PDB file of C-alpha atoms in Angstrom:
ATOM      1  CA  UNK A  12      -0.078 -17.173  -1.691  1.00 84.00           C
ATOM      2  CA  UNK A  13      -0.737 -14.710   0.632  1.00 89.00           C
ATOM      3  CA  UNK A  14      -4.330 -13.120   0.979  1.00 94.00           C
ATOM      4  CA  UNK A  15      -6.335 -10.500   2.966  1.00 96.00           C
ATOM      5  CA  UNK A  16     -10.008 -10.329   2.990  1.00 96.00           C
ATOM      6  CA  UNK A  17     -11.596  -7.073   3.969  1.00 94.00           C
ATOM      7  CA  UNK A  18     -15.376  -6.612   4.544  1.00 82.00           C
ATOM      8  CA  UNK A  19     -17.536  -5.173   2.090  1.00 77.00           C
ATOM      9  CA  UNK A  20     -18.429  -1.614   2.221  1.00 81.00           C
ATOM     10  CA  UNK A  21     -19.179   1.339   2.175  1.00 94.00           C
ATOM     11  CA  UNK A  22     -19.872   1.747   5.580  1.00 96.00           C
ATOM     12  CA  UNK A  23     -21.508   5.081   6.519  1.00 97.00           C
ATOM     13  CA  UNK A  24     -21.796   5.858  10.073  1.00 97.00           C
ATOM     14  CA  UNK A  25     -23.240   8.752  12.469  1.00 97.00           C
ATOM     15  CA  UNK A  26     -20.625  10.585  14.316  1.00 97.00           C
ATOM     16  CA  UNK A  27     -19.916   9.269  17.644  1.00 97.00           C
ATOM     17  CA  UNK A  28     -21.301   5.978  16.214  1.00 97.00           C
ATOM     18  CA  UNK A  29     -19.247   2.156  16.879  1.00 97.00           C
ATOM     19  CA  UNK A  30     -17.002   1.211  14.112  1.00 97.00           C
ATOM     20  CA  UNK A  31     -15.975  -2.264  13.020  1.00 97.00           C
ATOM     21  CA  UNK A  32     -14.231  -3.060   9.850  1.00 97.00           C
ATOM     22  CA  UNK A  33     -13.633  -6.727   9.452  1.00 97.00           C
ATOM     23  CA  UNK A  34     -10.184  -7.929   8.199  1.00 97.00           C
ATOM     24  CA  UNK A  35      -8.910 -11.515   7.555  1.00 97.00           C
ATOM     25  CA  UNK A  36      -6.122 -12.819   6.385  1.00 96.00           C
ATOM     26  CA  UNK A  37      -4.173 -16.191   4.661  1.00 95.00           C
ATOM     27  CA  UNK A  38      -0.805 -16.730   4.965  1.00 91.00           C
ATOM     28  CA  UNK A  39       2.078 -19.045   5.815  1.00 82.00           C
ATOM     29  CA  UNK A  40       4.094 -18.683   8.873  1.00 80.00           C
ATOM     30  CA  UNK A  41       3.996 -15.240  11.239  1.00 84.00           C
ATOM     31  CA  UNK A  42       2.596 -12.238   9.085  1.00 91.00           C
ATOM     32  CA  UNK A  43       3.039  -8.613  10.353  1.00 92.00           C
ATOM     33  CA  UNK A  44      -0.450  -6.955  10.643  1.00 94.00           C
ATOM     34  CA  UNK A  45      -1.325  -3.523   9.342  1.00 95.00           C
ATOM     35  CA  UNK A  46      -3.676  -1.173   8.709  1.00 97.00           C
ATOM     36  CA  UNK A  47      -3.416   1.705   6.585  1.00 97.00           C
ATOM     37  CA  UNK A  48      -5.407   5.034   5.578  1.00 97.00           C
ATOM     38  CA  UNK A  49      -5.901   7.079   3.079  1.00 94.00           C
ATOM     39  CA  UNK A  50      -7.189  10.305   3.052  1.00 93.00           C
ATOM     40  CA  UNK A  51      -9.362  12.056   0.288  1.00 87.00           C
ATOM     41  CA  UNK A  52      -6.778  13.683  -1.681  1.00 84.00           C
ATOM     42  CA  UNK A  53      -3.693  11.419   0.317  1.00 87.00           C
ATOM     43  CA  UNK A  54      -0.741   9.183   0.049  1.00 88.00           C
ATOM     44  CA  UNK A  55      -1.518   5.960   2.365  1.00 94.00           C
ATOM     45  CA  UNK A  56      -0.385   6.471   5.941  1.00 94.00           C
ATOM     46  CA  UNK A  57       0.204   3.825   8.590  1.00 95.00           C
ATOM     47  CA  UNK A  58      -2.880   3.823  11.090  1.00 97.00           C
ATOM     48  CA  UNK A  59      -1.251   0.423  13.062  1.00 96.00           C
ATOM     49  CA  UNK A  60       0.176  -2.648  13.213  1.00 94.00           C
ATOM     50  CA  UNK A  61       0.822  -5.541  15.041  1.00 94.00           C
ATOM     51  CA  UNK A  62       3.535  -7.861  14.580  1.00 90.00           C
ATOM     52  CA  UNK A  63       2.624 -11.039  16.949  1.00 89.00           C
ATOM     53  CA  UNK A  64      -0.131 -13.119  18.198  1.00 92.00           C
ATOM     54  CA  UNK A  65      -2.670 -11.272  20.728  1.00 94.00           C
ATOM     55  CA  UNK A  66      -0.845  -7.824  19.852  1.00 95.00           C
ATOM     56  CA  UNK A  67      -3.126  -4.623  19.662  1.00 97.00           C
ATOM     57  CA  UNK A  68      -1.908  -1.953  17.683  1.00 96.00           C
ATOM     58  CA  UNK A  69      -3.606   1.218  18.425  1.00 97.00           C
ATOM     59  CA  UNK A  70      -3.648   5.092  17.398  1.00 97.00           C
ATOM     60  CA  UNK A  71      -5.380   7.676  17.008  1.00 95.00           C
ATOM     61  CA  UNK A  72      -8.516   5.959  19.014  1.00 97.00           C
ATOM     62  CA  UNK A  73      -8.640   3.044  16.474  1.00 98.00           C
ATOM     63  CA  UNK A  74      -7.747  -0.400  17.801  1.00 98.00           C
ATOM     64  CA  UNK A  75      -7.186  -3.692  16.338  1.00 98.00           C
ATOM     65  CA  UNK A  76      -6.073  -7.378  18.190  1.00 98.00           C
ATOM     66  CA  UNK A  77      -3.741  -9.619  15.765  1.00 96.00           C
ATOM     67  CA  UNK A  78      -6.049 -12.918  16.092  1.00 96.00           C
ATOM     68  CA  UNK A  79      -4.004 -16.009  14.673  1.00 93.00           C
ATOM     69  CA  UNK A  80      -6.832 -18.543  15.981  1.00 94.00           C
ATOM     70  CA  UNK A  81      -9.312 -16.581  13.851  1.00 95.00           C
ATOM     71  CA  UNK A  82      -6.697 -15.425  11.328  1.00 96.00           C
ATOM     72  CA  UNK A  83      -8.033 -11.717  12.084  1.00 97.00           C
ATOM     73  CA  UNK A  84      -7.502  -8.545  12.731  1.00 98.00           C
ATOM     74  CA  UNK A  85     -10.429  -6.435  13.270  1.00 98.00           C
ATOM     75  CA  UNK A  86     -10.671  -2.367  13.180  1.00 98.00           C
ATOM     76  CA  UNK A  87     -12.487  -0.993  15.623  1.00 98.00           C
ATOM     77  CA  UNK A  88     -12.936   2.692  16.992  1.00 98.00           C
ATOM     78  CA  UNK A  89     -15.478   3.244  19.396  1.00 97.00           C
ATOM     79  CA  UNK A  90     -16.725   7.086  18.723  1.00 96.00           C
ATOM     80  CA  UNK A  91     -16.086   8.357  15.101  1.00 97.00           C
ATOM     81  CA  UNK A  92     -15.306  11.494  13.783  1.00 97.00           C
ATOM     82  CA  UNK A  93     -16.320  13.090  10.654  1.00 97.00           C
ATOM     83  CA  UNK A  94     -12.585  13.714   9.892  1.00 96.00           C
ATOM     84  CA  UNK A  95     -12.525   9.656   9.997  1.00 97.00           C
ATOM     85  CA  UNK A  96     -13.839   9.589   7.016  1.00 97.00           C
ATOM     86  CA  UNK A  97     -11.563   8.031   4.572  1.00 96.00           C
ATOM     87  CA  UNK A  98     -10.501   4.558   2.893  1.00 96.00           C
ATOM     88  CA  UNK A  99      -9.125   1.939   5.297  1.00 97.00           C
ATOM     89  CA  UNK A 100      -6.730  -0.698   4.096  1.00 97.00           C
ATOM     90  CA  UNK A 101      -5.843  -3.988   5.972  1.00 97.00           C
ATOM     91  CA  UNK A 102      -2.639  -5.436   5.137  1.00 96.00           C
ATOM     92  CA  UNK A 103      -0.158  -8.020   5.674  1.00 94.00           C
ATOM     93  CA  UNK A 104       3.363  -8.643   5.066  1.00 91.00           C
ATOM     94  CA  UNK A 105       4.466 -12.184   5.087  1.00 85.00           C
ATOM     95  CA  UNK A 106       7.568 -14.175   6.317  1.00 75.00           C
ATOM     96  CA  UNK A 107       7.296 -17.365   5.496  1.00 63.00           C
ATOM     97  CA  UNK A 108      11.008 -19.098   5.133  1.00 59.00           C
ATOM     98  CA  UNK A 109      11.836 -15.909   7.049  1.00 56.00           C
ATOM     99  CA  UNK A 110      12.456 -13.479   4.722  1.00 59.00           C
ATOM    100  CA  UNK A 111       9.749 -10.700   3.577  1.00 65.00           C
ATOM    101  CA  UNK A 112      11.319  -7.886   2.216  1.00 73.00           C
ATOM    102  CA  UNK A 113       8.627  -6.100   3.665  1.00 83.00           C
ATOM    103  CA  UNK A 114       6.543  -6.582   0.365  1.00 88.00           C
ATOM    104  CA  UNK A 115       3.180  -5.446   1.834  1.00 93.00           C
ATOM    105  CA  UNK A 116      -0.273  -7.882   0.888  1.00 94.00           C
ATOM    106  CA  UNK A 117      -3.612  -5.327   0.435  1.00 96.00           C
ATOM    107  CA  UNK A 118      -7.079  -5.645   1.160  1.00 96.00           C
ATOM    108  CA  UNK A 119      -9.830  -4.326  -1.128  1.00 95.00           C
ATOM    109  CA  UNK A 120     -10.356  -1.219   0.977  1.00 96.00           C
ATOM    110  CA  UNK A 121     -13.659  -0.364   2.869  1.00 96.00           C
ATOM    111  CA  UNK A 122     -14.726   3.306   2.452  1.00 96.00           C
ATOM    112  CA  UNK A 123     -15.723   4.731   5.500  1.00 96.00           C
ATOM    113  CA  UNK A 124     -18.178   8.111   5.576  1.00 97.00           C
ATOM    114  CA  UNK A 125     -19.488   9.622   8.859  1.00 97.00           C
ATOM    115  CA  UNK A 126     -21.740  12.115   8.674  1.00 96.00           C
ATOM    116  CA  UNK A 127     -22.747  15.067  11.349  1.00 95.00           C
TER     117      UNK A 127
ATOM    118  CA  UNK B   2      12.760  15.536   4.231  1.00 54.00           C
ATOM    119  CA  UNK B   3       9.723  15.794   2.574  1.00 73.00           C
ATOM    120  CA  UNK B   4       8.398  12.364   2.141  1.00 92.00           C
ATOM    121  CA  UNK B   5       8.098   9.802  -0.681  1.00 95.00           C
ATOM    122  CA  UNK B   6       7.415  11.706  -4.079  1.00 96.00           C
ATOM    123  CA  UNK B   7       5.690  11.328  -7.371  1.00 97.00           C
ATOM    124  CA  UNK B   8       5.929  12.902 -10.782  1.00 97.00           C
ATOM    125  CA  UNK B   9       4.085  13.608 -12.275  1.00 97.00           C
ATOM    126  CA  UNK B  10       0.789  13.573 -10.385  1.00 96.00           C
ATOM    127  CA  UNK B  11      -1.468  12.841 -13.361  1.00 97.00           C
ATOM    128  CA  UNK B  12      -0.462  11.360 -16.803  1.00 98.00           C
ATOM    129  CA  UNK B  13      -3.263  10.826 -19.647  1.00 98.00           C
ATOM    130  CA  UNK B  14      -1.600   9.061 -22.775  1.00 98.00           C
ATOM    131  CA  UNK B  15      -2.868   7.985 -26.139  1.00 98.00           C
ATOM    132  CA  UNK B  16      -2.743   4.427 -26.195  1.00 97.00           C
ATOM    133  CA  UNK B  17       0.925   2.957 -27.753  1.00 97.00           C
ATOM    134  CA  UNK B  18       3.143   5.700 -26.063  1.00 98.00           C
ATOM    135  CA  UNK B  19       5.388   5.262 -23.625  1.00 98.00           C
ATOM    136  CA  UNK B  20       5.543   6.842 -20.095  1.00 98.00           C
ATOM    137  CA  UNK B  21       7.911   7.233 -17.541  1.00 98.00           C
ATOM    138  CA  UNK B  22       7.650   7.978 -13.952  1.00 97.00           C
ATOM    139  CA  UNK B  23       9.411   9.116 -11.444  1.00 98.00           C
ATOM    140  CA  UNK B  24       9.670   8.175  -7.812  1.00 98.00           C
ATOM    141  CA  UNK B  25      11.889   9.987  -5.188  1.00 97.00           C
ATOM    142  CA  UNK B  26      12.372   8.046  -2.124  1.00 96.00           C
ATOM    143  CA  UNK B  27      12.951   9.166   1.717  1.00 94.00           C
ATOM    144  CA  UNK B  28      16.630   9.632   1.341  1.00 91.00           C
ATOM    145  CA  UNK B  29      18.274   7.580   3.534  1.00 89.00           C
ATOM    146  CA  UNK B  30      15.854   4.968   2.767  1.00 92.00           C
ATOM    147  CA  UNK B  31      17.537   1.989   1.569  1.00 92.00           C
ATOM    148  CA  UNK B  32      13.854  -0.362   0.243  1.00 94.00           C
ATOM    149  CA  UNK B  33      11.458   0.815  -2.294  1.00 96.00           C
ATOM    150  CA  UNK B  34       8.357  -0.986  -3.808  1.00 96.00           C
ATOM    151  CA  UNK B  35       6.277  -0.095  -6.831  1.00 97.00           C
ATOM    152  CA  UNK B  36       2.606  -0.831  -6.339  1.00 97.00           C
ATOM    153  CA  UNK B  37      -0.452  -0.429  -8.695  1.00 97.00           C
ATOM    154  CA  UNK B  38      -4.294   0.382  -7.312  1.00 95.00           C
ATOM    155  CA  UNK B  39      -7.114   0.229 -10.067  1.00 94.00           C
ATOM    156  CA  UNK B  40     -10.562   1.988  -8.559  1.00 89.00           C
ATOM    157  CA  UNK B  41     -11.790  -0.216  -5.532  1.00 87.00           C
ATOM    158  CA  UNK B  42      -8.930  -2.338  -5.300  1.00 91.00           C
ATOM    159  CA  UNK B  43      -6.432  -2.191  -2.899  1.00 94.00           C
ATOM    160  CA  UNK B  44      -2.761  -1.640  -4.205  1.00 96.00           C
ATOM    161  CA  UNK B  45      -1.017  -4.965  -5.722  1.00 96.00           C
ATOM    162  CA  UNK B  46       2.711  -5.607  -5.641  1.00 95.00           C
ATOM    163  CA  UNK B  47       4.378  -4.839  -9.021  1.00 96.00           C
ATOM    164  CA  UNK B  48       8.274  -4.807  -7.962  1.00 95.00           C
ATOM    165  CA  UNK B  49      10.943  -4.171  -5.076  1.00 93.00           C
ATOM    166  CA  UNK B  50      14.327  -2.991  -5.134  1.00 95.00           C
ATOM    167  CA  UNK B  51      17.118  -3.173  -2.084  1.00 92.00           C
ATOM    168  CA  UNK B  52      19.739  -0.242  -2.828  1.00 92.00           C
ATOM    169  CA  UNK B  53      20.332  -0.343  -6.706  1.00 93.00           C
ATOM    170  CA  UNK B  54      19.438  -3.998  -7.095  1.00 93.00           C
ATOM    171  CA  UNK B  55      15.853  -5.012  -8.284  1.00 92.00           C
ATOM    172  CA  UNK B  56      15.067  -8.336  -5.957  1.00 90.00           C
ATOM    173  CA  UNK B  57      11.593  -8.842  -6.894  1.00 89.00           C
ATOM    174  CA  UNK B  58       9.195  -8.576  -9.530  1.00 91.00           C
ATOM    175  CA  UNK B  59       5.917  -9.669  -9.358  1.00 91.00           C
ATOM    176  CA  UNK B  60       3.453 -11.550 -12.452  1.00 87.00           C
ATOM    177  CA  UNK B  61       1.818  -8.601 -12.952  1.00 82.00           C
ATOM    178  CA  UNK B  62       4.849  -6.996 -14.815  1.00 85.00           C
ATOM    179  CA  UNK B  63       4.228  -7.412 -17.922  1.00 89.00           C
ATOM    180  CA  UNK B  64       7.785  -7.531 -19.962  1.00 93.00           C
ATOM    181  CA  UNK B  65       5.838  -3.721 -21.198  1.00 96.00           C
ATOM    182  CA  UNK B  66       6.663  -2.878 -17.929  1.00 96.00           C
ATOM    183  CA  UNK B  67      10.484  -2.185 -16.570  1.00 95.00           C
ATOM    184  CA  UNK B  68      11.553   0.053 -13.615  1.00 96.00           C
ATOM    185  CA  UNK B  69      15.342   1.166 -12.560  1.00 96.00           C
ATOM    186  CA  UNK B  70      17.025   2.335  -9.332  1.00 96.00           C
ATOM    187  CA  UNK B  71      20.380   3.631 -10.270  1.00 91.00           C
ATOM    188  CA  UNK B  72      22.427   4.734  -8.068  1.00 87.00           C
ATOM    189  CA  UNK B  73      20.361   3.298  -5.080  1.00 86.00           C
ATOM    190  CA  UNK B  74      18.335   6.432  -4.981  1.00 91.00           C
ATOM    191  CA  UNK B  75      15.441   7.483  -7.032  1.00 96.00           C
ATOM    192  CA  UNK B  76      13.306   5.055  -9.233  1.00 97.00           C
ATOM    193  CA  UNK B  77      11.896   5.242 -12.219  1.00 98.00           C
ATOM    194  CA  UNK B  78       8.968   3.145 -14.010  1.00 97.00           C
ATOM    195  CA  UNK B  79       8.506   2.939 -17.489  1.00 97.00           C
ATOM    196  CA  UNK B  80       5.689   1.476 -19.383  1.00 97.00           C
ATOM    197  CA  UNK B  81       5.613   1.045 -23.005  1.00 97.00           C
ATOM    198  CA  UNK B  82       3.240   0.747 -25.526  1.00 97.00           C
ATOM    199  CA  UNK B  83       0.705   1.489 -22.953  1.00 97.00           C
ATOM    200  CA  UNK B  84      -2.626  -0.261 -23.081  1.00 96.00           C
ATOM    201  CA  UNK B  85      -6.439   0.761 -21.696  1.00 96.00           C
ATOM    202  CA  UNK B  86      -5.951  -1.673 -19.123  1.00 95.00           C
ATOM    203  CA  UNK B  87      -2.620   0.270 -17.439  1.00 96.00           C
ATOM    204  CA  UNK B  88      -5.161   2.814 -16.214  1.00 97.00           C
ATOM    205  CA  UNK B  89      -4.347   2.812 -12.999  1.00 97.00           C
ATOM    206  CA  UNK B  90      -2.678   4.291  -9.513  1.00 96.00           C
ATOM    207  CA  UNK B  91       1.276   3.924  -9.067  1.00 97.00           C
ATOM    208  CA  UNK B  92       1.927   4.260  -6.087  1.00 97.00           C
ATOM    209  CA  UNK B  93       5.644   4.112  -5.006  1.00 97.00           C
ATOM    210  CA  UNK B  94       6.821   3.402  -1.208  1.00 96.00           C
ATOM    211  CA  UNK B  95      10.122   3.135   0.976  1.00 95.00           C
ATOM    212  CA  UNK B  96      11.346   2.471   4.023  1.00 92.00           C
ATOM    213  CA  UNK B  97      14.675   1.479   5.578  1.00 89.00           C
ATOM    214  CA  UNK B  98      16.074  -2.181   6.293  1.00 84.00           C
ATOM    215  CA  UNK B  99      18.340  -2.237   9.459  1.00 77.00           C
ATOM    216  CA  UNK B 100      19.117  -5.416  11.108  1.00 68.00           C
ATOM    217  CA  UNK B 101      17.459  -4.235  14.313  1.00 67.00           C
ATOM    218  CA  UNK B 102      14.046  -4.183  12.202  1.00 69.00           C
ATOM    219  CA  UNK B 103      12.469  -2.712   9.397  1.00 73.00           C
ATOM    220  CA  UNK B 104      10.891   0.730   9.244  1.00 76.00           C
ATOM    221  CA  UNK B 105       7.216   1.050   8.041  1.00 85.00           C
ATOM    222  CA  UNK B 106       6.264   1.565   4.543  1.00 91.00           C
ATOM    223  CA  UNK B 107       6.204   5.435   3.606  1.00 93.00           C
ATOM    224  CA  UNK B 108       3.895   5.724   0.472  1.00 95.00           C
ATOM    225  CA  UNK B 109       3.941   9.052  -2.207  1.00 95.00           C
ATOM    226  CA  UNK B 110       0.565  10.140  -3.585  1.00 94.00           C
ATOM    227  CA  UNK B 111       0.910   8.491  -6.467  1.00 95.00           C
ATOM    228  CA  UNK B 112       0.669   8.482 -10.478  1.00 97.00           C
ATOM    229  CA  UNK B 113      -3.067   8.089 -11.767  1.00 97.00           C
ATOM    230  CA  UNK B 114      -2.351   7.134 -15.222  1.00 98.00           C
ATOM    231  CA  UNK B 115      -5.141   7.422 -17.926  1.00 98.00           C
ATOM    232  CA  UNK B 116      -4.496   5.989 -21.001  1.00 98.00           C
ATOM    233  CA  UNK B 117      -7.039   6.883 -23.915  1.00 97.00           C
TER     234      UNK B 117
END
């Protein structure tokens, strides 16, 4: 079935530091790409997506590239924020035999903290 | 509208009752999933209904475990004779089918159920 494998955390960070948050992924077919937030206190929100090879979904100044060689899809924001401090959730949702019913596929989460 | 929401936020039970909960979907949204998240996992698939019609339920539902959609709108999902192990997150989510494409996944806050 399908999988996603995020990398382990936490990750705490300096603000204004790099950030990279590895994501892979198994699955049959052409998977739509996500990744998702959630906020202390929060209901999951959408960060991006990507729905097709060599996509980047971006937002917010996080960016990730939908790599189907690699079967990855890397987060990456290049100057955090305290307020970017949160737990970030890569996803998939599958389409194999072409139907999905957009039944999303979770990662384990990587808690992010950035400190002053 | 006011999003996807949850009721009630928190539920601690005694262990052999029953619970119910509630999930009120974005109205005109036509999809909505049932997901549970146990502390440092992401959220796994528990079941999916289009409209009224329940299209997918996953291993994880134990035949404890039933949810409803009358009426196409809100959802309910009942557990009975709870166990230690349903301490968890339910998380509920929508979105809207069209044949254009699919909205994203809108996500309430969830239910933390504590059973004791």
């Amino acid at each position: 079935g399908d999988s996603v494998t995020q990398m382990e955390g936490p990750v705490t960070l300096s603000e204004e530091a790099f950030l990279t948050i590895n994501c892979t992924y198994t699955a049959t077919g052409y998977p739509s790409l996500f990744w998702y937030v959630q906020y202390p206190g929060e209901g999951l929100q959408l960060l991006l997506k990507a729905t097709k090879a060599d996509d980047k979904g971006s937002n917010k100044g996080f960016e990730a590239t939908y790599r189907k060689e690699t079967t990855s899809f890397h987060l990456e924001k290049g100057s955090v924020q305290v307020s970017d401090s949160a737990v970030y959730f890569c996803a998939l949702i599958g389409n194999a035999g072409g139907t999905s019913y957009g039944k999303l596929t979770f990662g384990q989460g990587t808690i992010l903290t950035v400190h002053p | 509208d006011t999003g996807v929401s949850q009721n009630p936020r928190h539920k601690i039970t005694k262990r052999g009752q029953n619970v119910t909960f509630r999930c009120d979907p974005i109205s005109e949204h036509n999809r909505l999933y049932w997901y549970r998240q146990t502390l440092g996992q992401g959220p796994e698939f528990l079941t999916y209904f289009q409209n009224e019609a329940q299209l997918e339920k996953s291993r994880l539902l134990s035949d404890r475990f039933s949810a409803e959609r009358p009426k196409g709108s809100f959802s309910t999902l009942e557990i009975q004779r709870t166990e230690q192990g349903d301490s968890a997150m339910y998380l509920c989510a929508s979105s809207l089918a069209e044949a254009r494409g699919d909205t994203e996944a809108f996500f309430g806050q969830g239910t933390r159920l504590t059973v004791v």
